[in-house]
Amino acid sequence: MHTALVKHQKWVDSHRTHTLTMPYKDLVNLIGEPHFGTDHEKSDADWRFHFRGVPKALIFLWNYKNGPTYGETKTIEEVDEWSVFIGGEKAQLAETGAKGVFGNALTDGAISPRLKEKLGIL
């Protein structure tokens, strides 16, 4: 697992602020196995981190309506697009850190690049 990330124990309500495009296998190699599995509705994998030494710099990742639970793929290994929440009281620090961890695979915005393409949004 990436050494800058620490599992975040406290539940915080979140929403998508960014999108990460990365195959499941590569994501697991980078940040470890998911902290939580399926919610039996819309998600199959969920990670919740804060940055080491900065518990108020949060980054959460999950798949949303694009995996086996929702009937979009047969296995979680086929998922390559992830919803990302970057926030907390130190959100700017979290965003800088997340870009350092994920590089160009992380894109801004609550609407994923695939959905923008589908909707014809440039």
mmCIF file of C-alpha atoms in Angstrom:
data_model
loop_
_atom_site.group_PDB
_atom_site.id
_atom_site.type_symbol
_atom_site.label_atom_id
_atom_site.label_comp_id
_atom_site.label_asym_id
_atom_site.label_seq_id
_atom_site.Cartn_x
_atom_site.Cartn_y
_atom_site.Cartn_z
ATOM 1 C CA MET A 1 0.000 0.000 0.000
ATOM 2 C CA HIS A 2 1.165 3.545 -0.701
ATOM 3 C CA THR A 3 2.987 4.757 2.424
ATOM 4 C CA ALA A 4 1.285 8.176 2.519
ATOM 5 C CA LEU A 5 -2.155 6.615 3.073
ATOM 6 C CA VAL A 6 -3.632 5.402 6.368
ATOM 7 C CA LYS A 7 -6.999 3.633 6.714
ATOM 8 C CA HIS A 8 -9.533 6.164 7.997
ATOM 9 C CA GLN A 9 -11.638 4.630 10.789
ATOM 10 C CA LYS A 10 -14.333 7.265 11.230
ATOM 11 C CA TRP A 11 -17.360 7.379 8.917
ATOM 12 C CA VAL A 12 -17.738 10.644 7.005
ATOM 13 C CA ASP A 13 -20.554 11.306 4.548
ATOM 14 C CA SER A 14 -19.126 11.838 1.082
ATOM 15 C CA HIS A 15 -19.891 12.401 -2.595
ATOM 16 C CA ARG A 16 -17.926 12.151 -5.824
ATOM 17 C CA THR A 17 -15.581 15.090 -6.371
ATOM 18 C CA HIS A 18 -13.162 13.393 -8.776
ATOM 19 C CA THR A 19 -12.909 10.332 -11.001
ATOM 20 C CA LEU A 20 -10.050 7.837 -11.101
ATOM 21 C CA THR A 21 -9.468 5.729 -14.201
ATOM 22 C CA MET A 22 -7.373 2.711 -13.268
ATOM 23 C CA PRO A 23 -7.877 -1.067 -13.534
ATOM 24 C CA TYR A 24 -8.871 -2.766 -10.274
ATOM 25 C CA LYS A 25 -5.691 -4.866 -10.192
ATOM 26 C CA ASP A 26 -3.463 -1.783 -10.529
ATOM 27 C CA LEU A 27 -5.452 0.053 -7.862
ATOM 28 C CA VAL A 28 -5.089 -2.860 -5.412
ATOM 29 C CA ASN A 29 -1.347 -3.029 -6.137
ATOM 30 C CA LEU A 30 -1.076 0.689 -5.348
ATOM 31 C CA ILE A 31 -3.325 1.074 -2.281
ATOM 32 C CA GLY A 32 -4.130 -2.457 -1.071
ATOM 33 C CA GLU A 33 -7.320 -4.502 -0.862
ATOM 34 C CA PRO A 34 -10.617 -2.633 -0.381
ATOM 35 C CA HIS A 35 -11.531 -1.776 3.195
ATOM 36 C CA PHE A 36 -15.165 -2.658 2.544
ATOM 37 C CA GLY A 37 -16.866 -4.919 0.023
ATOM 38 C CA THR A 38 -20.252 -4.703 -1.612
ATOM 39 C CA ASP A 39 -23.113 -2.648 -0.235
ATOM 40 C CA HIS A 40 -25.429 -5.081 -2.104
ATOM 41 C CA GLU A 41 -26.898 -2.185 -4.100
ATOM 42 C CA LYS A 42 -24.551 0.025 -6.122
ATOM 43 C CA SER A 43 -20.940 -0.536 -5.019
ATOM 44 C CA ASP A 44 -18.529 -3.474 -4.833
ATOM 45 C CA ALA A 45 -15.339 -2.019 -3.358
ATOM 46 C CA ASP A 46 -14.639 0.893 -1.014
ATOM 47 C CA TRP A 47 -11.424 2.400 0.353
ATOM 48 C CA ARG A 48 -11.327 5.165 2.992
ATOM 49 C CA PHE A 49 -8.033 6.889 3.755
ATOM 50 C CA HIS A 50 -6.517 9.950 5.293
ATOM 51 C CA PHE A 51 -2.977 11.073 4.710
ATOM 52 C CA ARG A 52 -0.369 10.015 7.260
ATOM 53 C CA GLY A 53 -0.116 12.691 9.943
ATOM 54 C CA VAL A 54 -3.067 14.659 8.553
ATOM 55 C CA PRO A 55 -6.308 12.920 9.652
ATOM 56 C CA LYS A 56 -8.425 15.764 8.238
ATOM 57 C CA ALA A 57 -7.101 15.289 4.678
ATOM 58 C CA LEU A 58 -9.485 12.617 3.375
ATOM 59 C CA ILE A 59 -9.614 10.526 0.220
ATOM 60 C CA PHE A 60 -12.269 7.870 -0.332
ATOM 61 C CA LEU A 61 -12.595 5.663 -3.424
ATOM 62 C CA TRP A 62 -15.430 3.367 -4.536
ATOM 63 C CA ASN A 63 -17.043 2.033 -7.665
ATOM 64 C CA TYR A 64 -20.577 3.239 -8.312
ATOM 65 C CA LYS A 65 -23.117 1.458 -10.497
ATOM 66 C CA ASN A 66 -20.445 -0.062 -12.738
ATOM 67 C CA GLY A 67 -19.655 -3.443 -11.174
ATOM 68 C CA PRO A 68 -21.174 -6.869 -10.590
ATOM 69 C CA THR A 69 -23.500 -5.737 -7.776
ATOM 70 C CA TYR A 70 -25.263 -3.394 -10.190
ATOM 71 C CA GLY A 71 -25.053 -5.871 -13.087
ATOM 72 C CA GLU A 72 -22.644 -3.835 -15.243
ATOM 73 C CA THR A 73 -19.657 -6.238 -15.161
ATOM 74 C CA LYS A 74 -19.238 -9.891 -14.226
ATOM 75 C CA THR A 75 -16.313 -9.326 -11.834
ATOM 76 C CA ILE A 76 -14.822 -6.469 -9.832
ATOM 77 C CA GLU A 77 -11.582 -7.041 -11.771
ATOM 78 C CA GLU A 78 -13.314 -5.581 -14.858
ATOM 79 C CA VAL A 79 -13.992 -2.233 -13.153
ATOM 80 C CA ASP A 80 -11.607 0.551 -14.193
ATOM 81 C CA GLU A 81 -13.474 3.724 -13.227
ATOM 82 C CA TRP A 82 -13.760 4.846 -9.590
ATOM 83 C CA SER A 83 -15.616 7.587 -7.786
ATOM 84 C CA VAL A 84 -13.318 9.633 -5.569
ATOM 85 C CA PHE A 85 -14.103 11.959 -2.675
ATOM 86 C CA ILE A 86 -11.339 14.354 -1.691
ATOM 87 C CA GLY A 87 -12.248 16.486 1.272
ATOM 88 C CA GLY A 88 -12.144 17.153 4.975
ATOM 89 C CA GLU A 89 -10.900 20.268 6.706
ATOM 90 C CA LYS A 90 -7.585 19.868 4.850
ATOM 91 C CA ALA A 91 -9.144 19.206 1.422
ATOM 92 C CA GLN A 92 -6.543 21.192 -0.532
ATOM 93 C CA LEU A 93 -3.739 19.172 1.051
ATOM 94 C CA ALA A 94 -5.701 15.976 0.330
ATOM 95 C CA GLU A 95 -6.087 16.940 -3.331
ATOM 96 C CA THR A 96 -2.374 17.663 -3.710
ATOM 97 C CA GLY A 97 -1.552 14.352 -2.044
ATOM 98 C CA ALA A 98 -4.057 12.423 -4.163
ATOM 99 C CA LYS A 99 -2.581 13.848 -7.364
ATOM 100 C CA GLY A 100 0.830 12.750 -6.104
ATOM 101 C CA VAL A 101 -0.423 9.201 -5.505
ATOM 102 C CA PHE A 102 -2.583 8.750 -8.621
ATOM 103 C CA GLY A 103 -1.082 11.200 -11.134
ATOM 104 C CA ASN A 104 -2.958 11.774 -14.401
ATOM 105 C CA ALA A 105 -5.372 8.894 -13.697
ATOM 106 C CA LEU A 106 -7.233 11.291 -11.355
ATOM 107 C CA THR A 107 -9.529 13.840 -12.992
ATOM 108 C CA ASP A 108 -11.489 16.705 -11.458
ATOM 109 C CA GLY A 109 -15.230 16.833 -11.426
ATOM 110 C CA ALA A 110 -18.233 14.899 -10.286
ATOM 111 C CA ILE A 111 -19.077 13.745 -13.815
ATOM 112 C CA SER A 112 -16.812 10.994 -15.088
ATOM 113 C CA PRO A 113 -15.090 11.319 -18.476
ATOM 114 C CA ARG A 114 -17.079 8.304 -19.774
ATOM 115 C CA LEU A 115 -20.394 9.856 -18.791
ATOM 116 C CA LYS A 116 -19.389 13.181 -20.370
ATOM 117 C CA GLU A 117 -18.602 11.321 -23.582
ATOM 118 C CA LYS A 118 -21.900 9.430 -23.435
ATOM 119 C CA LEU A 119 -23.837 12.662 -22.907
ATOM 120 C CA GLY A 120 -21.867 14.575 -25.535
ATOM 121 C CA ILE A 121 -20.440 17.019 -22.971
ATOM 122 C CA LEU A 122 -17.045 18.434 -23.932
#
